[in-house]
mmCIF file of C-alpha atoms in Angstrom:
data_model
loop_
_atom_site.group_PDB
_atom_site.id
_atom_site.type_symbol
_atom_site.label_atom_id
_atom_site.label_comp_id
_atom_site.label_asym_id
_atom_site.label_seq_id
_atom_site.Cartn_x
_atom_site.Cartn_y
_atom_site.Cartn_z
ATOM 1 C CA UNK A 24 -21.592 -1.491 -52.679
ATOM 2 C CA UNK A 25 -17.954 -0.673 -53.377
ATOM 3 C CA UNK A 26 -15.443 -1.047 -50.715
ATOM 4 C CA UNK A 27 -11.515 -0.740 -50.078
ATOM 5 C CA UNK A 28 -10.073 -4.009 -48.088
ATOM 6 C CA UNK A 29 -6.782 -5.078 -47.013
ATOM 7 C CA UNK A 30 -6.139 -8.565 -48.039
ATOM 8 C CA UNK A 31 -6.238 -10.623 -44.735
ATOM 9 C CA UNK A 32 -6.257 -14.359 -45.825
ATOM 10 C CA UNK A 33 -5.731 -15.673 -49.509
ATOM 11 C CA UNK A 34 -6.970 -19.493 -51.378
ATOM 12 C CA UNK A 35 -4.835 -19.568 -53.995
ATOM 13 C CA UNK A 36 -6.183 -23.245 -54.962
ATOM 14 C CA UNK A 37 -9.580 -21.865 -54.983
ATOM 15 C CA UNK A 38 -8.567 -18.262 -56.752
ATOM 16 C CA UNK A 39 -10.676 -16.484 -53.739
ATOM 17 C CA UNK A 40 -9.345 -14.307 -50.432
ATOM 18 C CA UNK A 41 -10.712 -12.693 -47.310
ATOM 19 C CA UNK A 42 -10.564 -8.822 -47.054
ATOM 20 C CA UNK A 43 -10.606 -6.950 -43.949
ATOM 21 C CA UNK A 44 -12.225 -3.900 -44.367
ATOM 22 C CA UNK A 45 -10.704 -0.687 -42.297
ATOM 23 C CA UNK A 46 -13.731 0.925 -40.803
ATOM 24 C CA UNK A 47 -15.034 -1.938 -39.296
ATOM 25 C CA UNK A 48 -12.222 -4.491 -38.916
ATOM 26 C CA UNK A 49 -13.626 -7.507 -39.786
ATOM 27 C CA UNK A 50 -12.950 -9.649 -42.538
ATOM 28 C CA UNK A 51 -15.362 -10.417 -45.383
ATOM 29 C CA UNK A 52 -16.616 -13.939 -46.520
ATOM 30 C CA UNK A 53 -14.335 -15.929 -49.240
ATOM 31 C CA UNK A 54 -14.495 -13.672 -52.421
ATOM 32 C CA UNK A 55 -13.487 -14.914 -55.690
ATOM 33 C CA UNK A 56 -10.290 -12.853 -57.235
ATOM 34 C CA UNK A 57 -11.620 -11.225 -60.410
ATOM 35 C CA UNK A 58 -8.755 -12.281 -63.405
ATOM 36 C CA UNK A 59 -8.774 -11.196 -67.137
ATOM 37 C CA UNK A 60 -9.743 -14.999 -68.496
ATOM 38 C CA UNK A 61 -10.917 -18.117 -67.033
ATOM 39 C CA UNK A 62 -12.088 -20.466 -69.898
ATOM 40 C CA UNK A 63 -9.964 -21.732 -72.313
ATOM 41 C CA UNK A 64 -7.158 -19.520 -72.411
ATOM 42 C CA UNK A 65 -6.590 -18.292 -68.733
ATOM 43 C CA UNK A 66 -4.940 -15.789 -66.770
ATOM 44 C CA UNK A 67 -3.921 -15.792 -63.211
ATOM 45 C CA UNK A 68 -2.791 -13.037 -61.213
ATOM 46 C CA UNK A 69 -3.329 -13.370 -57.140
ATOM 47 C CA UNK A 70 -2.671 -10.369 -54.406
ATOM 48 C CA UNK A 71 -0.654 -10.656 -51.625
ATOM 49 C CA UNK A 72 -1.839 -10.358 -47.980
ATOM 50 C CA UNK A 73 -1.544 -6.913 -47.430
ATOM 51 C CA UNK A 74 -2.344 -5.554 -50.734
ATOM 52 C CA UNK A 75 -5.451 -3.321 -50.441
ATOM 53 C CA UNK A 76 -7.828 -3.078 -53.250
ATOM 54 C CA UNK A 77 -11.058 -2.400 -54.179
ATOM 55 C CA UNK A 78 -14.116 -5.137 -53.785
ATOM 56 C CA UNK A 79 -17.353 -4.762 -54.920
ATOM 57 C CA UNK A 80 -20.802 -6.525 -53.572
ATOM 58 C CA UNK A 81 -24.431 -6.549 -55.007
ATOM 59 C CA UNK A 82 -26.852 -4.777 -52.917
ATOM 60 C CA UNK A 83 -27.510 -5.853 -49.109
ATOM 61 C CA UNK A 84 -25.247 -9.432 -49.760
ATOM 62 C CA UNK A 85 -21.737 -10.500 -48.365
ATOM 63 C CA UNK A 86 -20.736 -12.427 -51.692
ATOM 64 C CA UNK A 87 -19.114 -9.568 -53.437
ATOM 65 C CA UNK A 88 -15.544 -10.225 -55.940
ATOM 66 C CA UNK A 89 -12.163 -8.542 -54.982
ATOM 67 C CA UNK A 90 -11.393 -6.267 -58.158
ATOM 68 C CA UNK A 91 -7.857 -5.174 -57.516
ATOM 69 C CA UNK A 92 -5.505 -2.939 -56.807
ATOM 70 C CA UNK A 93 -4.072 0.179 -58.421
ATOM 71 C CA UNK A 94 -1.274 2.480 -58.087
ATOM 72 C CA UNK A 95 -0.264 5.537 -56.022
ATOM 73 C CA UNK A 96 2.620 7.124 -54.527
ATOM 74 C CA UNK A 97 2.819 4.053 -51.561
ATOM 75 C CA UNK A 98 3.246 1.609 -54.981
ATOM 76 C CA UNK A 99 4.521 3.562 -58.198
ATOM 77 C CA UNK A 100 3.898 2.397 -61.747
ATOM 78 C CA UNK A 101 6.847 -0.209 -63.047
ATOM 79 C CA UNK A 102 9.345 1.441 -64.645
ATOM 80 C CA UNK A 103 9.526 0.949 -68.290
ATOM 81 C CA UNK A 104 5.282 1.158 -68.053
ATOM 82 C CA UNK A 105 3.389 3.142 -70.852
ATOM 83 C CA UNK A 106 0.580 3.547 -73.526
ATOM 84 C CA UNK A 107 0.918 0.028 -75.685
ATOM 85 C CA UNK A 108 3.438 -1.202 -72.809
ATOM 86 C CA UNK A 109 1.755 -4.396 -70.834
ATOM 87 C CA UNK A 110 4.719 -5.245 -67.768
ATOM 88 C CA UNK A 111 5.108 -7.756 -65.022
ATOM 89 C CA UNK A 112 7.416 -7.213 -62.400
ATOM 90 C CA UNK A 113 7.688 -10.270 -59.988
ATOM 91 C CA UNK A 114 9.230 -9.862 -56.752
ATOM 92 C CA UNK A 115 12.892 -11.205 -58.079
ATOM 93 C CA UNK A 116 13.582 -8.162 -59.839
ATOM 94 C CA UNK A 117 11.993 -10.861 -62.945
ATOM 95 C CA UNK A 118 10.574 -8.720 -65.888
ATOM 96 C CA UNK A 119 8.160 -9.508 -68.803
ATOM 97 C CA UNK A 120 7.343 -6.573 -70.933
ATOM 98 C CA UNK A 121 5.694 -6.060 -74.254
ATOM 99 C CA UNK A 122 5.921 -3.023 -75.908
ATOM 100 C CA UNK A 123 3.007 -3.224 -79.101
ATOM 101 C CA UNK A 124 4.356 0.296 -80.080
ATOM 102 C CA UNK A 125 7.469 -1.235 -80.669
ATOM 103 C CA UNK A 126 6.792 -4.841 -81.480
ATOM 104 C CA UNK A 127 9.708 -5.612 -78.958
ATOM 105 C CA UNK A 128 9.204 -8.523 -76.384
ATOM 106 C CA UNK A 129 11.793 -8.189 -73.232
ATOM 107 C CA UNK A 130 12.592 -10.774 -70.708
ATOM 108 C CA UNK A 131 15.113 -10.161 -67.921
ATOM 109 C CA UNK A 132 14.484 -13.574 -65.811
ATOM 110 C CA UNK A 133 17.076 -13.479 -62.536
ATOM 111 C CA UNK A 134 17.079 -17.385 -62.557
ATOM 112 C CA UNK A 135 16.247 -19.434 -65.232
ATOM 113 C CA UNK A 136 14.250 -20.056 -67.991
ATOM 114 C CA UNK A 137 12.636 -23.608 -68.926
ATOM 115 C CA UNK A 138 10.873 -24.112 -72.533
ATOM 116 C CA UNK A 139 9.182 -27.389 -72.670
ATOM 117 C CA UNK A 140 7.848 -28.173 -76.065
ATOM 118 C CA UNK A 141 7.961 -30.915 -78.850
ATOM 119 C CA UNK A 142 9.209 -28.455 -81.127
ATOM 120 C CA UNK A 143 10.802 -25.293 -81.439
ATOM 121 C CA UNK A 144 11.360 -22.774 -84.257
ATOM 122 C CA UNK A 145 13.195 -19.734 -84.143
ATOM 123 C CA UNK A 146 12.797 -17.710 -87.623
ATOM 124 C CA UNK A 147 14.929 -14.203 -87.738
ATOM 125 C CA UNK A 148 17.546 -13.063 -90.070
ATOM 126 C CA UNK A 149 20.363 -13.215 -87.154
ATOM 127 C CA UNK A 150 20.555 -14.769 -84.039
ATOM 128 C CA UNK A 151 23.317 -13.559 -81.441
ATOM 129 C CA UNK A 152 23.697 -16.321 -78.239
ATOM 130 C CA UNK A 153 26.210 -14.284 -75.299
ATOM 131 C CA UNK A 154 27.483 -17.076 -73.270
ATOM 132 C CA UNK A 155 28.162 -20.762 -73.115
ATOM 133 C CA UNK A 156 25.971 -23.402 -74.780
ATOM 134 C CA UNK A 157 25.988 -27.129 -73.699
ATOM 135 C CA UNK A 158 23.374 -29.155 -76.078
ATOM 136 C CA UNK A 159 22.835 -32.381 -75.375
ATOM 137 C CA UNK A 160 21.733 -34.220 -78.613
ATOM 138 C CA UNK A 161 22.832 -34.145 -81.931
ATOM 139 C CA UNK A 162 23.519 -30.974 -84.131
ATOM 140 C CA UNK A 163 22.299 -30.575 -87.648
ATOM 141 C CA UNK A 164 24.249 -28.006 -89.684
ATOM 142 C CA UNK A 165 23.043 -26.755 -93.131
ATOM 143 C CA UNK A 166 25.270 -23.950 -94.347
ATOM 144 C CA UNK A 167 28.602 -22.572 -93.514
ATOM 145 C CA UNK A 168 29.748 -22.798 -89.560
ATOM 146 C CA UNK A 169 32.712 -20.270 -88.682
ATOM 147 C CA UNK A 170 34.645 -20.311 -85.786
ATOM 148 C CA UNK A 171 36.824 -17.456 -84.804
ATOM 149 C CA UNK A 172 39.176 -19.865 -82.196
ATOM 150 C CA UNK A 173 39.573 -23.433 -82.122
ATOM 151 C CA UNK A 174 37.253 -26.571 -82.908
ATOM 152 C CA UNK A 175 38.010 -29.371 -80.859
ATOM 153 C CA UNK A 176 36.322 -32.578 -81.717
ATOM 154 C CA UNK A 177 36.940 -35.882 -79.031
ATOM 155 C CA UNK A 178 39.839 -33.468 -77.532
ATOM 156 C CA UNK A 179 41.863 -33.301 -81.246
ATOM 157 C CA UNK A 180 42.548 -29.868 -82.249
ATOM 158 C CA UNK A 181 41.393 -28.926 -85.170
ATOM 159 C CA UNK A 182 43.792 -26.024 -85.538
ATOM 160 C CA UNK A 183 46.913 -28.185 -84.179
ATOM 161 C CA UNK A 184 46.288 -31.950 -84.545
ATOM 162 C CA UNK A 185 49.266 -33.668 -86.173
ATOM 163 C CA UNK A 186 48.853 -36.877 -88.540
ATOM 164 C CA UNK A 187 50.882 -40.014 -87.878
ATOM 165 C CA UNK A 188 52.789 -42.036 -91.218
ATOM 166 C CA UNK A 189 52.959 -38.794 -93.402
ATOM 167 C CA UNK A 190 55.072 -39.948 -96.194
ATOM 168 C CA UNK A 191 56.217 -37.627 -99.220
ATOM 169 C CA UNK A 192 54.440 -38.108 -102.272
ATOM 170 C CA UNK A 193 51.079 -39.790 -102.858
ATOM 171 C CA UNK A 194 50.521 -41.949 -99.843
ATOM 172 C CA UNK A 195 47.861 -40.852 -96.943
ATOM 173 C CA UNK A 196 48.554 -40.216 -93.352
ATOM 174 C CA UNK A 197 47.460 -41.847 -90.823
ATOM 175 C CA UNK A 198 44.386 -39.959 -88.717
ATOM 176 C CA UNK A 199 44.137 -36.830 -86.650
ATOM 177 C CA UNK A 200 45.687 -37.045 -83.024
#
């Protein structure tokens, strides 16, 4: 039997809900929450209470699954959705998107974004970083660094440090300040 609910109760911990279903108004037993991928590599998506979606039970039993939802004029596609285009839209205003037509990955987080890892490698022909950059740890170099202002380095200017004991002729000066 296939049946439209409104999500009345969900279980996150235990990926199931309770659906009430209009006609009669009564909700249903715990149903699990049917998701793309649950061994090994997993995928987790949950509905809202509220949502209303479609739920499906074998013949003459209350153990059924909750299928999902889909779109209509109430909830429009995403914006930016297409053939080849997979999207999340979280409730922030966050955005993942990737377009396979295109080969183009897009991420518009509204907060922030944490990579843990014991290793990161970023291969691309140019890299372009808008805004400020704090790293905490050393920085390895191997090529030519430009700078189009000023390097400071322990607060000496590298553009307008003087030297102490300059002497003419072949003597040093003294260091940086």
């Amino acid at each position: 039997m296939i049946r439209y609910g409104t999500v009345s109760s969900i279980f996150p911990e235990k990926g199931t809900i309770k659906v009430t279903f209009e006609d009669i108004d009564i909700p249903s037993v715990e149903i699990p929450v049917l998701q793309g991928r649950t061994e090994g590599t997993k995928h987790y998506s949950f509905p809202k209470i509220g949502e209303v979606g479609i739920c499906i039970f074998p013949e003459n039993t209350f153990n059924g699954f909750y299928l999902g939802s889909g779109y209509d004029e109430a909830t429009p596609v995403p914006a930016g959705a297409g053939a080849g285009v997979e999207i999340t839209v979280f409730n922030d205003g966050t955005i993942i998107s990737y377009d396979e037509n295109n080969s183009k990955l897009y991420i518009n987080c509204k907060n922030q974004i944490e990579i843990v890892a014991q290793s990161i490698k970023i291969e691309c022909p140019k890299t372009k970083i808008v805004g400020d950059i704090d790293i905490d740890g050393s920085v390895n170099i191997k090529g030519k660094l430009d700078a189009s202002e000023d390097v400071t380095a322990s607060g000496i200017s590298l553009k307008s440090h003087s030297h102490s004991k300059v002497k003419a002729g072949g003597d040093k000066t003294g260091g940086p300040e």
